[in-house]
Amino acid sequence: MDAVELLLRLVRIPSPNPPGDTIAIADFVAEQMRAIGCEVRQPAPPQKSFARNTIATLGRGEPRVMLHAHIDTVPIAATEAQNWSVDPYAGVVRNGALYGKGSIDDKAVLASMMLVMMEAAQQPELDGSLVLVAAAEEEVGGQLGTKWLANNGHLPVCDFIIVGEQTGNKAATAHKGVLRATVRTTGKSVHATNPNRGVNAIVAMSKIIAALDRYHHDLARVIHPVVGAPTCNVGVIAGGSTANAVPDACAIQLDRRMIPGEKPEEVVGELRAVVESLALEPATASIGGFVYSRWFDSALNTDHARRFLDCVRGHLDADPGPIGYLPGSDAKHLMDLARGDMIIFGPGSYEVAHAADEHVRLDDYAQTTDILRDFVRQTLYPG
């Protein structure tokens, strides 16, 4: 099976999440890896047994290199479906690109990793071990995917980890964490003919939103070298039921992006301070419902990291990195397994993902494979 045919096969196996059924695609990866002699395991969380993962291992001992990619995709939204020029699951090649849902996110880099595994399997032996992780659940946060695998002993500690995502084939060494929260204001509802008798919860919330906007701009004073500044965004607001009544309740949902080094408990304290600093009486306000996912950061100060950058440099007519990766990834769940460095790497741009006519340029896909192949050859091949 050549490189294009392999990627076509992957794209033609739908794996939208939700619902997150990855049995078919996990089994396809497992079948290909068993055929080349890998030791293959397929764990799945008991609370979502159809979120199947595939872990394939070649060789034994150290150094141990992990190649990680996710096998779920976002679903095709109703408003998106009409904008596709091809069948999203047909896998169409035209004008030097392969089109299909999941083609760039994340099946191209998965295919590259599988091709590298296939070549490595032809070696009589490896000076170490190569682990392919085809993970479920990334598109919904990875709690029952990579995080579950890591927390339940299914993944080994590794000397170098490559997490496949869309970086333009540069080495990304950090992404932000996310903390989400809900703010609620409570007032008193009366008929709008005499609003002064009531307490308008939306007006009270407007003061909080203005304060959060000032807080967002203040955050720009702290800059991370590759991911930039922390941010705070109010993304959802709900309040009131009719125009002829003073609203007695309002709620917003906010998204606070944390740069590497920020602690969630300290960010929670900052957000509480913003809300509690305001004079809203007689309205009241509360903040809660905190949910967070961690940031990822890697120093790139090991021999493996320097070798990987050299491999990128050998194929890319641009600075190889390090760069920041603005979306999140499963890298955050693997930090405790990285004995050395970890990078995010893969073809194309995340701006093409999650959209109609998602595609990967075939030359970018080939370049990804070449870079990964060079690194594995230099790291694990004898001699």
CSV table of C-alpha atoms in Angstrom, one decimal:
chain,number,residue,atom,x,y,z
A,1,MET,CA,0.0,0.0,0.0
A,2,ASP,CA,1.5,3.3,-1.0
A,3,ALA,CA,1.4,6.6,0.9
A,4,VAL,CA,-1.6,8.1,-0.8
A,5,GLU,CA,-3.6,4.8,-0.7
A,6,LEU,CA,-2.9,4.5,3.0
A,7,LEU,CA,-4.2,8.0,3.7
A,8,LEU,CA,-7.3,7.4,1.5
A,9,ARG,CA,-8.1,4.3,3.5
A,10,LEU,CA,-7.9,6.2,6.7
A,11,VAL,CA,-10.1,9.1,5.5
A,12,ARG,CA,-12.7,6.7,4.2
A,13,ILE,CA,-13.3,5.3,7.7
A,14,PRO,CA,-15.6,7.8,9.4
A,15,SER,CA,-14.6,8.5,13.0
A,16,PRO,CA,-16.6,11.6,14.1
A,17,ASN,CA,-16.7,12.6,17.8
A,18,PRO,CA,-19.3,12.8,19.0
A,19,PRO,CA,-20.2,10.0,19.1
A,20,GLY,CA,-16.6,8.9,19.2
A,21,ASP,CA,-16.8,5.4,17.8
A,22,THR,CA,-13.2,4.6,16.8
A,23,ILE,CA,-13.5,0.8,16.6
A,24,ALA,CA,-13.3,0.6,12.8
A,25,ILE,CA,-10.3,2.9,12.4
A,26,ALA,CA,-8.5,1.6,15.5
A,27,ASP,CA,-8.9,-1.9,14.1
A,28,PHE,CA,-7.6,-0.8,10.7
A,29,VAL,CA,-4.5,0.6,12.3
A,30,ALA,CA,-4.1,-2.5,14.4
A,31,GLU,CA,-4.4,-4.8,11.3
A,32,GLN,CA,-1.7,-2.9,9.5
A,33,MET,CA,0.7,-2.9,12.5
A,34,ARG,CA,0.2,-6.6,13.2
A,35,ALA,CA,1.0,-7.4,9.6
A,36,ILE,CA,4.5,-5.9,10.0
A,37,GLY,CA,5.2,-7.7,13.3
A,38,CYS,CA,4.3,-5.1,15.9
A,39,GLU,CA,3.1,-6.0,19.4
A,40,VAL,CA,-0.4,-4.5,19.4
A,41,ARG,CA,-2.8,-3.7,22.2
A,42,GLN,CA,-6.2,-2.0,21.9
A,43,PRO,CA,-7.4,-0.7,25.3
A,44,ALA,CA,-10.6,1.2,25.7
A,45,PRO,CA,-12.2,2.9,28.7
A,46,PRO,CA,-15.0,0.8,30.3
A,47,GLN,CA,-17.3,3.8,30.5
A,48,LYS,CA,-16.9,4.3,26.7
A,49,SER,CA,-15.9,1.0,25.3
A,50,PHE,CA,-16.3,2.0,21.6
A,51,ALA,CA,-13.6,4.7,22.1
A,52,ARG,CA,-11.0,2.2,21.1
A,53,ASN,CA,-7.2,3.0,20.9
A,54,THR,CA,-4.4,1.2,19.2
A,55,ILE,CA,-0.9,1.0,20.6
A,56,ALA,CA,1.7,-0.7,18.5
A,57,THR,CA,5.3,-1.4,19.5
A,58,LEU,CA,8.5,-2.3,17.5
A,59,GLY,CA,11.7,-3.3,19.2
A,60,ARG,CA,12.5,-3.2,22.9
A,61,GLY,CA,14.5,-1.2,25.4
A,62,GLU,CA,15.8,2.3,25.2
A,63,PRO,CA,15.8,4.9,23.8
A,64,ARG,CA,12.1,4.7,23.4
A,65,VAL,CA,10.4,7.1,20.9
A,66,MET,CA,6.6,7.6,20.8
A,67,LEU,CA,4.7,8.6,17.7
A,68,HIS,CA,1.2,9.8,18.8
A,69,ALA,CA,-1.7,10.8,16.6
A,70,HIS,CA,-5.5,10.9,17.2
A,71,ILE,CA,-8.0,8.9,15.2
A,72,ASP,CA,-11.2,10.8,16.0
A,73,THR,CA,-12.4,13.8,14.0
A,74,VAL,CA,-14.9,16.5,14.6
A,75,PRO,CA,-18.4,15.8,13.2
A,76,ILE,CA,-19.6,17.4,10.0
A,77,ALA,CA,-21.8,20.3,11.1
A,78,ALA,CA,-25.2,20.9,9.4
A,79,THR,CA,-24.0,24.3,8.1
A,80,GLU,CA,-20.7,22.8,7.0
A,81,ALA,CA,-22.1,19.9,5.0
A,82,GLN,CA,-23.5,22.0,2.2
A,83,ASN,CA,-20.2,23.7,1.7
A,84,TRP,CA,-18.2,20.6,0.8
A,85,SER,CA,-17.3,20.3,-2.9
A,86,VAL,CA,-16.7,16.5,-2.5
A,87,ASP,CA,-18.1,13.7,-0.4
A,88,PRO,CA,-16.3,14.3,3.0
A,89,TYR,CA,-15.6,10.6,3.5
A,90,ALA,CA,-14.7,9.7,-0.2
A,91,GLY,CA,-11.1,10.8,0.0
A,92,VAL,CA,-10.7,12.8,-3.3
A,93,VAL,CA,-7.3,13.7,-4.8
A,94,ARG,CA,-7.1,16.8,-7.0
A,95,ASN,CA,-4.7,19.5,-7.7
A,96,GLY,CA,-2.0,18.0,-5.6
A,97,ALA,CA,-4.1,17.7,-2.4
A,98,LEU,CA,-6.2,15.0,-0.7
A,99,TYR,CA,-9.6,16.1,0.4
A,100,GLY,CA,-11.7,14.6,3.2
A,101,LYS,CA,-12.9,14.9,6.8
A,102,GLY,CA,-9.9,14.2,9.0
A,103,SER,CA,-7.4,14.4,6.2
A,104,ILE,CA,-5.3,17.1,7.9
A,105,ASP,CA,-6.6,16.6,11.4
A,106,ASP,CA,-5.2,14.1,12.1
A,107,LYS,CA,-5.0,11.3,9.6
A,108,ALA,CA,-2.2,12.6,7.4
A,109,VAL,CA,0.3,12.6,10.3
A,110,LEU,CA,-1.1,9.3,11.5
A,111,ALA,CA,-0.4,7.8,8.0
A,112,SER,CA,3.1,9.3,8.0
A,113,MET,CA,3.8,7.6,11.4
A,114,MET,CA,2.4,4.3,10.1
A,115,LEU,CA,4.7,4.5,7.1
A,116,VAL,CA,7.7,5.1,9.3
A,117,MET,CA,6.6,2.1,11.4
A,118,MET,CA,6.4,0.0,8.3
A,119,GLU,CA,9.9,0.9,7.2
A,120,ALA,CA,11.3,0.4,10.7
A,121,ALA,CA,9.8,-3.1,10.8
A,122,GLN,CA,12.1,-4.1,7.9
A,123,GLN,CA,15.2,-3.6,10.0
A,124,PRO,CA,16.6,-6.8,11.5
A,125,GLU,CA,16.5,-5.0,14.9
A,126,LEU,CA,16.2,-1.5,16.3
A,127,ASP,CA,18.6,0.1,18.8
A,128,GLY,CA,15.6,0.9,21.1
A,129,SER,CA,11.8,0.8,20.7
A,130,LEU,CA,9.3,2.7,18.6
A,131,VAL,CA,5.7,3.1,19.9
A,132,LEU,CA,2.8,4.2,17.8
A,133,VAL,CA,-0.2,5.5,19.7
A,134,ALA,CA,-3.5,5.9,17.6
A,135,ALA,CA,-5.6,7.6,20.3
A,136,ALA,CA,-9.4,8.2,20.6
A,137,GLU,CA,-11.2,11.2,22.2
A,138,GLU,CA,-8.7,14.0,21.4
A,139,GLU,CA,-11.5,16.2,19.8
A,140,VAL,CA,-13.4,16.2,23.1
A,141,GLY,CA,-10.5,16.8,25.4
A,142,GLY,CA,-8.8,13.4,25.7
A,143,GLN,CA,-10.1,12.6,29.1
A,144,LEU,CA,-11.2,9.1,28.0
A,145,GLY,CA,-8.5,8.9,25.4
A,146,THR,CA,-4.8,9.8,26.0
A,147,LYS,CA,-5.3,10.9,29.5
A,148,TRP,CA,-7.1,7.6,30.4
A,149,LEU,CA,-4.3,5.6,28.7
A,150,ALA,CA,-1.6,7.5,30.6
A,151,ASN,CA,-3.3,7.3,33.9
A,152,ASN,CA,-4.0,3.6,33.6
A,153,GLY,CA,-0.6,2.4,32.7
A,154,HIS,CA,-1.2,1.7,29.0
A,155,LEU,CA,1.6,4.1,27.8
A,156,PRO,CA,5.3,3.8,28.6
A,157,VAL,CA,7.7,6.6,29.7
A,158,CYS,CA,9.5,7.7,26.6
A,159,ASP,CA,12.8,9.5,25.8
A,160,PHE,CA,11.2,11.5,23.0
A,161,ILE,CA,7.5,12.0,22.1
A,162,ILE,CA,6.1,13.4,18.8
A,163,VAL,CA,2.5,14.4,19.0
A,164,GLY,CA,1.0,14.7,15.5
A,165,GLU,CA,-0.9,17.9,14.8
A,166,GLN,CA,-0.8,20.7,12.2
A,167,THR,CA,2.3,22.8,12.5
A,168,GLY,CA,3.4,23.3,8.9
A,169,ASN,CA,6.1,20.7,9.6
A,170,LYS,CA,7.8,22.9,12.1
A,171,ALA,CA,8.5,21.8,15.7
A,172,ALA,CA,6.0,23.2,18.2
A,173,THR,CA,7.1,23.1,21.8
A,174,ALA,CA,4.2,24.7,23.7
A,175,HIS,CA,0.5,25.3,23.7
A,176,LYS,CA,-1.8,27.1,26.2
A,177,GLY,CA,-4.0,25.6,28.8
A,178,VAL,CA,-7.6,26.4,29.2
A,179,LEU,CA,-9.7,27.4,32.2
A,180,ARG,CA,-13.4,27.8,31.8
A,181,ALA,CA,-15.8,29.3,34.3
A,182,THR,CA,-19.4,30.5,34.6
A,183,VAL,CA,-20.4,33.8,36.2
A,184,ARG,CA,-23.9,34.4,37.4
A,185,THR,CA,-25.7,37.6,38.5
A,186,THR,CA,-29.0,37.7,40.3
A,187,GLY,CA,-31.4,40.6,40.5
A,188,LYS,CA,-35.1,41.2,41.0
A,189,SER,CA,-37.7,40.9,38.2
A,190,VAL,CA,-40.5,43.5,37.8
A,191,HIS,CA,-42.6,44.8,34.9
A,192,ALA,CA,-40.6,46.9,32.5
A,193,THR,CA,-43.0,49.8,32.9
A,194,ASN,CA,-41.3,50.7,36.2
A,195,PRO,CA,-37.8,49.2,36.0
A,196,ASN,CA,-36.4,51.2,38.9
A,197,ARG,CA,-38.4,49.0,41.2
A,198,GLY,CA,-36.4,46.0,40.1
A,199,VAL,CA,-32.7,45.0,40.0
A,200,ASN,CA,-31.4,44.3,36.5
A,201,ALA,CA,-29.1,41.3,36.4
A,202,ILE,CA,-28.0,42.0,32.8
A,203,VAL,CA,-26.9,45.5,33.8
A,204,ALA,CA,-24.9,44.1,36.7
A,205,MET,CA,-23.4,41.5,34.3
A,206,SER,CA,-22.4,44.3,31.9
A,207,LYS,CA,-20.1,45.7,34.6
A,208,ILE,CA,-18.5,42.3,35.1
A,209,ILE,CA,-17.9,41.9,31.3
A,210,ALA,CA,-16.3,45.4,31.2
A,211,ALA,CA,-14.0,44.4,34.1
A,212,LEU,CA,-13.1,41.1,32.4
A,213,ASP,CA,-12.2,43.0,29.3
A,214,ARG,CA,-9.9,45.2,31.2
A,215,TYR,CA,-8.4,42.1,32.8
A,216,HIS,CA,-7.9,40.6,29.4
A,217,HIS,CA,-5.9,43.6,28.2
A,218,ASP,CA,-3.8,43.7,31.5
A,219,LEU,CA,-2.8,40.0,30.7
A,220,ALA,CA,-0.9,41.2,27.6
A,221,ARG,CA,1.9,42.4,29.9
A,222,VAL,CA,3.1,38.8,30.3
A,223,ILE,CA,4.4,37.2,27.1
A,224,HIS,CA,5.5,33.6,26.6
A,225,PRO,CA,8.2,33.3,23.9
A,226,VAL,CA,6.3,31.0,21.6
A,227,VAL,CA,2.6,31.1,22.5
A,228,GLY,CA,2.3,34.8,23.4
A,229,ALA,CA,0.0,36.3,26.1
A,230,PRO,CA,-2.7,34.8,28.3
A,231,THR,CA,-6.2,35.8,27.2
A,232,CYS,CA,-9.7,36.0,28.7
A,233,ASN,CA,-12.8,35.9,26.4
A,234,VAL,CA,-16.5,36.0,27.3
A,235,GLY,CA,-18.0,33.6,24.8
A,236,VAL,CA,-21.6,33.0,25.9
A,237,ILE,CA,-24.2,35.1,27.6
A,238,ALA,CA,-27.8,34.3,28.6
A,239,GLY,CA,-30.3,36.4,30.5
A,240,GLY,CA,-33.8,37.6,30.6
A,241,SER,CA,-36.9,36.1,29.0
A,242,THR,CA,-38.8,39.0,27.5
A,243,ALA,CA,-38.3,42.6,26.7
A,244,ASN,CA,-41.1,43.8,29.0
A,245,ALA,CA,-39.6,42.5,32.2
A,246,VAL,CA,-36.5,43.4,34.2
A,247,PRO,CA,-34.3,40.3,34.1
A,248,ASP,CA,-33.5,38.7,37.5
A,249,ALA,CA,-30.8,36.4,36.2
A,250,CYS,CA,-27.9,36.5,33.8
A,251,ALA,CA,-25.0,34.1,33.1
A,252,ILE,CA,-21.8,34.2,31.0
A,253,GLN,CA,-19.3,31.6,30.2
A,254,LEU,CA,-15.7,32.6,29.9
A,255,ASP,CA,-12.6,31.1,28.4
A,256,ARG,CA,-9.2,31.9,30.1
A,257,ARG,CA,-6.2,30.7,28.2
A,258,MET,CA,-3.2,30.0,30.4
A,259,ILE,CA,0.4,30.2,29.2
A,260,PRO,CA,3.0,27.7,30.4
A,261,GLY,CA,3.9,28.4,34.0
A,262,GLU,CA,0.5,29.7,35.1
A,263,LYS,CA,-1.2,27.8,37.9
A,264,PRO,CA,-5.0,27.1,37.6
A,265,GLU,CA,-5.6,27.9,41.3
A,266,GLU,CA,-4.0,31.3,40.9
A,267,VAL,CA,-6.0,32.0,37.8
A,268,VAL,CA,-9.2,31.1,39.6
A,269,GLY,CA,-8.1,33.6,42.3
A,270,GLU,CA,-7.6,36.3,39.7
A,271,LEU,CA,-11.1,35.7,38.2
A,272,ARG,CA,-12.7,35.7,41.6
A,273,ALA,CA,-11.0,39.0,42.5
A,274,VAL,CA,-12.3,40.6,39.3
A,275,VAL,CA,-15.9,39.7,40.1
A,276,GLU,CA,-15.7,40.4,43.8
A,277,SER,CA,-14.0,43.8,43.3
A,278,LEU,CA,-17.2,45.3,41.8
A,279,ALA,CA,-19.9,47.2,43.6
A,280,LEU,CA,-23.0,45.5,42.1
A,281,GLU,CA,-25.5,45.9,45.0
A,282,PRO,CA,-28.3,45.2,45.3
A,283,ALA,CA,-27.5,42.7,42.6
A,284,THR,CA,-25.4,39.7,43.6
A,285,ALA,CA,-22.8,37.8,41.6
A,286,SER,CA,-21.0,34.5,41.8
A,287,ILE,CA,-18.4,32.6,39.8
A,288,GLY,CA,-17.9,28.9,39.6
A,289,GLY,CA,-18.1,25.8,37.4
A,290,PHE,CA,-14.3,25.9,36.9
A,291,VAL,CA,-13.0,23.3,34.4
A,292,TYR,CA,-9.4,23.3,33.1
A,293,SER,CA,-7.0,21.5,30.9
A,294,ARG,CA,-3.3,22.0,31.4
A,295,TRP,CA,-0.8,23.7,29.1
A,296,PHE,CA,2.2,22.0,27.5
A,297,ASP,CA,5.8,23.2,27.4
A,298,SER,CA,9.0,21.5,26.3
A,299,ALA,CA,12.5,22.9,26.5
A,300,LEU,CA,14.1,21.2,23.5
A,301,ASN,CA,17.4,20.8,25.3
A,302,THR,CA,18.1,17.1,24.6
A,303,ASP,CA,20.1,15.4,21.9
A,304,HIS,CA,16.9,13.9,20.5
A,305,ALA,CA,15.3,17.3,20.3
A,306,ARG,CA,18.4,18.8,18.5
A,307,ARG,CA,18.5,15.9,16.1
A,308,PHE,CA,14.8,16.3,15.3
A,309,LEU,CA,15.3,20.0,14.6
A,310,ASP,CA,18.2,19.1,12.3
A,311,CYS,CA,15.9,16.7,10.4
A,312,VAL,CA,13.3,19.4,10.0
A,313,ARG,CA,15.9,21.9,8.9
A,314,GLY,CA,17.1,19.4,6.3
A,315,HIS,CA,13.7,19.4,4.5
A,316,LEU,CA,12.1,22.8,5.3
A,317,ASP,CA,13.1,26.0,3.6
A,318,ALA,CA,12.3,27.9,6.7
A,319,ASP,CA,13.1,28.2,10.4
A,320,PRO,CA,12.3,24.8,11.9
A,321,GLY,CA,11.1,26.2,15.1
A,322,PRO,CA,10.4,26.1,17.9
A,323,ILE,CA,7.0,27.6,17.5
A,324,GLY,CA,3.8,27.7,19.5
A,325,TYR,CA,0.7,25.6,18.7
A,326,LEU,CA,-2.3,27.8,19.4
A,327,PRO,CA,-5.0,25.0,19.7
A,328,GLY,CA,-4.7,22.4,22.4
A,329,SER,CA,-3.5,18.9,21.9
A,330,ASP,CA,-3.0,15.5,23.7
A,331,ALA,CA,0.5,16.6,24.5
A,332,LYS,CA,-0.8,18.0,27.8
A,333,HIS,CA,-1.7,14.5,28.9
A,334,LEU,CA,1.7,13.1,28.1
A,335,MET,CA,3.9,15.4,30.0
A,336,ASP,CA,4.5,13.0,32.9
A,337,LEU,CA,5.6,10.3,30.4
A,338,ALA,CA,8.2,12.5,28.6
A,339,ARG,CA,11.6,11.5,30.1
A,340,GLY,CA,13.1,13.8,27.6
A,341,ASP,CA,11.5,16.3,25.3
A,342,MET,CA,8.2,16.3,23.5
A,343,ILE,CA,7.2,18.2,20.4
A,344,ILE,CA,4.0,18.8,18.3
A,345,PHE,CA,4.6,18.2,14.6
A,346,GLY,CA,2.7,17.6,11.4
A,347,PRO,CA,1.7,18.9,8.0
A,348,GLY,CA,-0.5,21.8,7.1
A,349,SER,CA,-2.3,24.3,9.2
A,350,TYR,CA,-5.0,23.8,11.9
A,351,GLU,CA,-7.0,26.6,10.1
A,352,VAL,CA,-7.9,24.1,7.4
A,353,ALA,CA,-9.1,21.6,10.0
A,354,HIS,CA,-12.7,21.5,11.3
A,355,ALA,CA,-13.9,23.1,8.0
A,356,ALA,CA,-15.5,22.3,4.7
A,357,ASP,CA,-13.1,20.9,2.1
A,358,GLU,CA,-10.6,20.0,4.7
A,359,HIS,CA,-7.5,18.8,2.8
A,360,VAL,CA,-3.7,18.1,3.0
A,361,ARG,CA,-1.2,19.0,0.4
A,362,LEU,CA,0.4,15.8,-0.8
A,363,ASP,CA,3.9,17.4,-0.9
A,364,ASP,CA,3.4,18.5,2.8
A,365,TYR,CA,2.3,14.9,3.7
A,366,ALA,CA,5.4,13.5,2.0
A,367,GLN,CA,7.6,16.0,3.7
A,368,THR,CA,6.2,15.0,7.1
A,369,THR,CA,7.0,11.3,6.3
A,370,ASP,CA,10.5,12.2,5.2
A,371,ILE,CA,11.3,14.1,8.4
A,372,LEU,CA,9.9,11.5,10.7
A,373,ARG,CA,11.7,8.8,8.7
A,374,ASP,CA,15.0,10.6,9.0
A,375,PHE,CA,14.7,11.1,12.7
A,376,VAL,CA,13.8,7.4,13.4
A,377,ARG,CA,16.6,6.2,11.2
A,378,GLN,CA,19.2,8.4,13.0
A,379,THR,CA,17.8,7.6,16.4
A,380,LEU,CA,16.9,3.9,16.3
A,381,TYR,CA,18.5,2.2,13.3
A,382,PRO,CA,21.7,0.3,14.1
A,383,GLY,CA,25.0,1.8,13.0
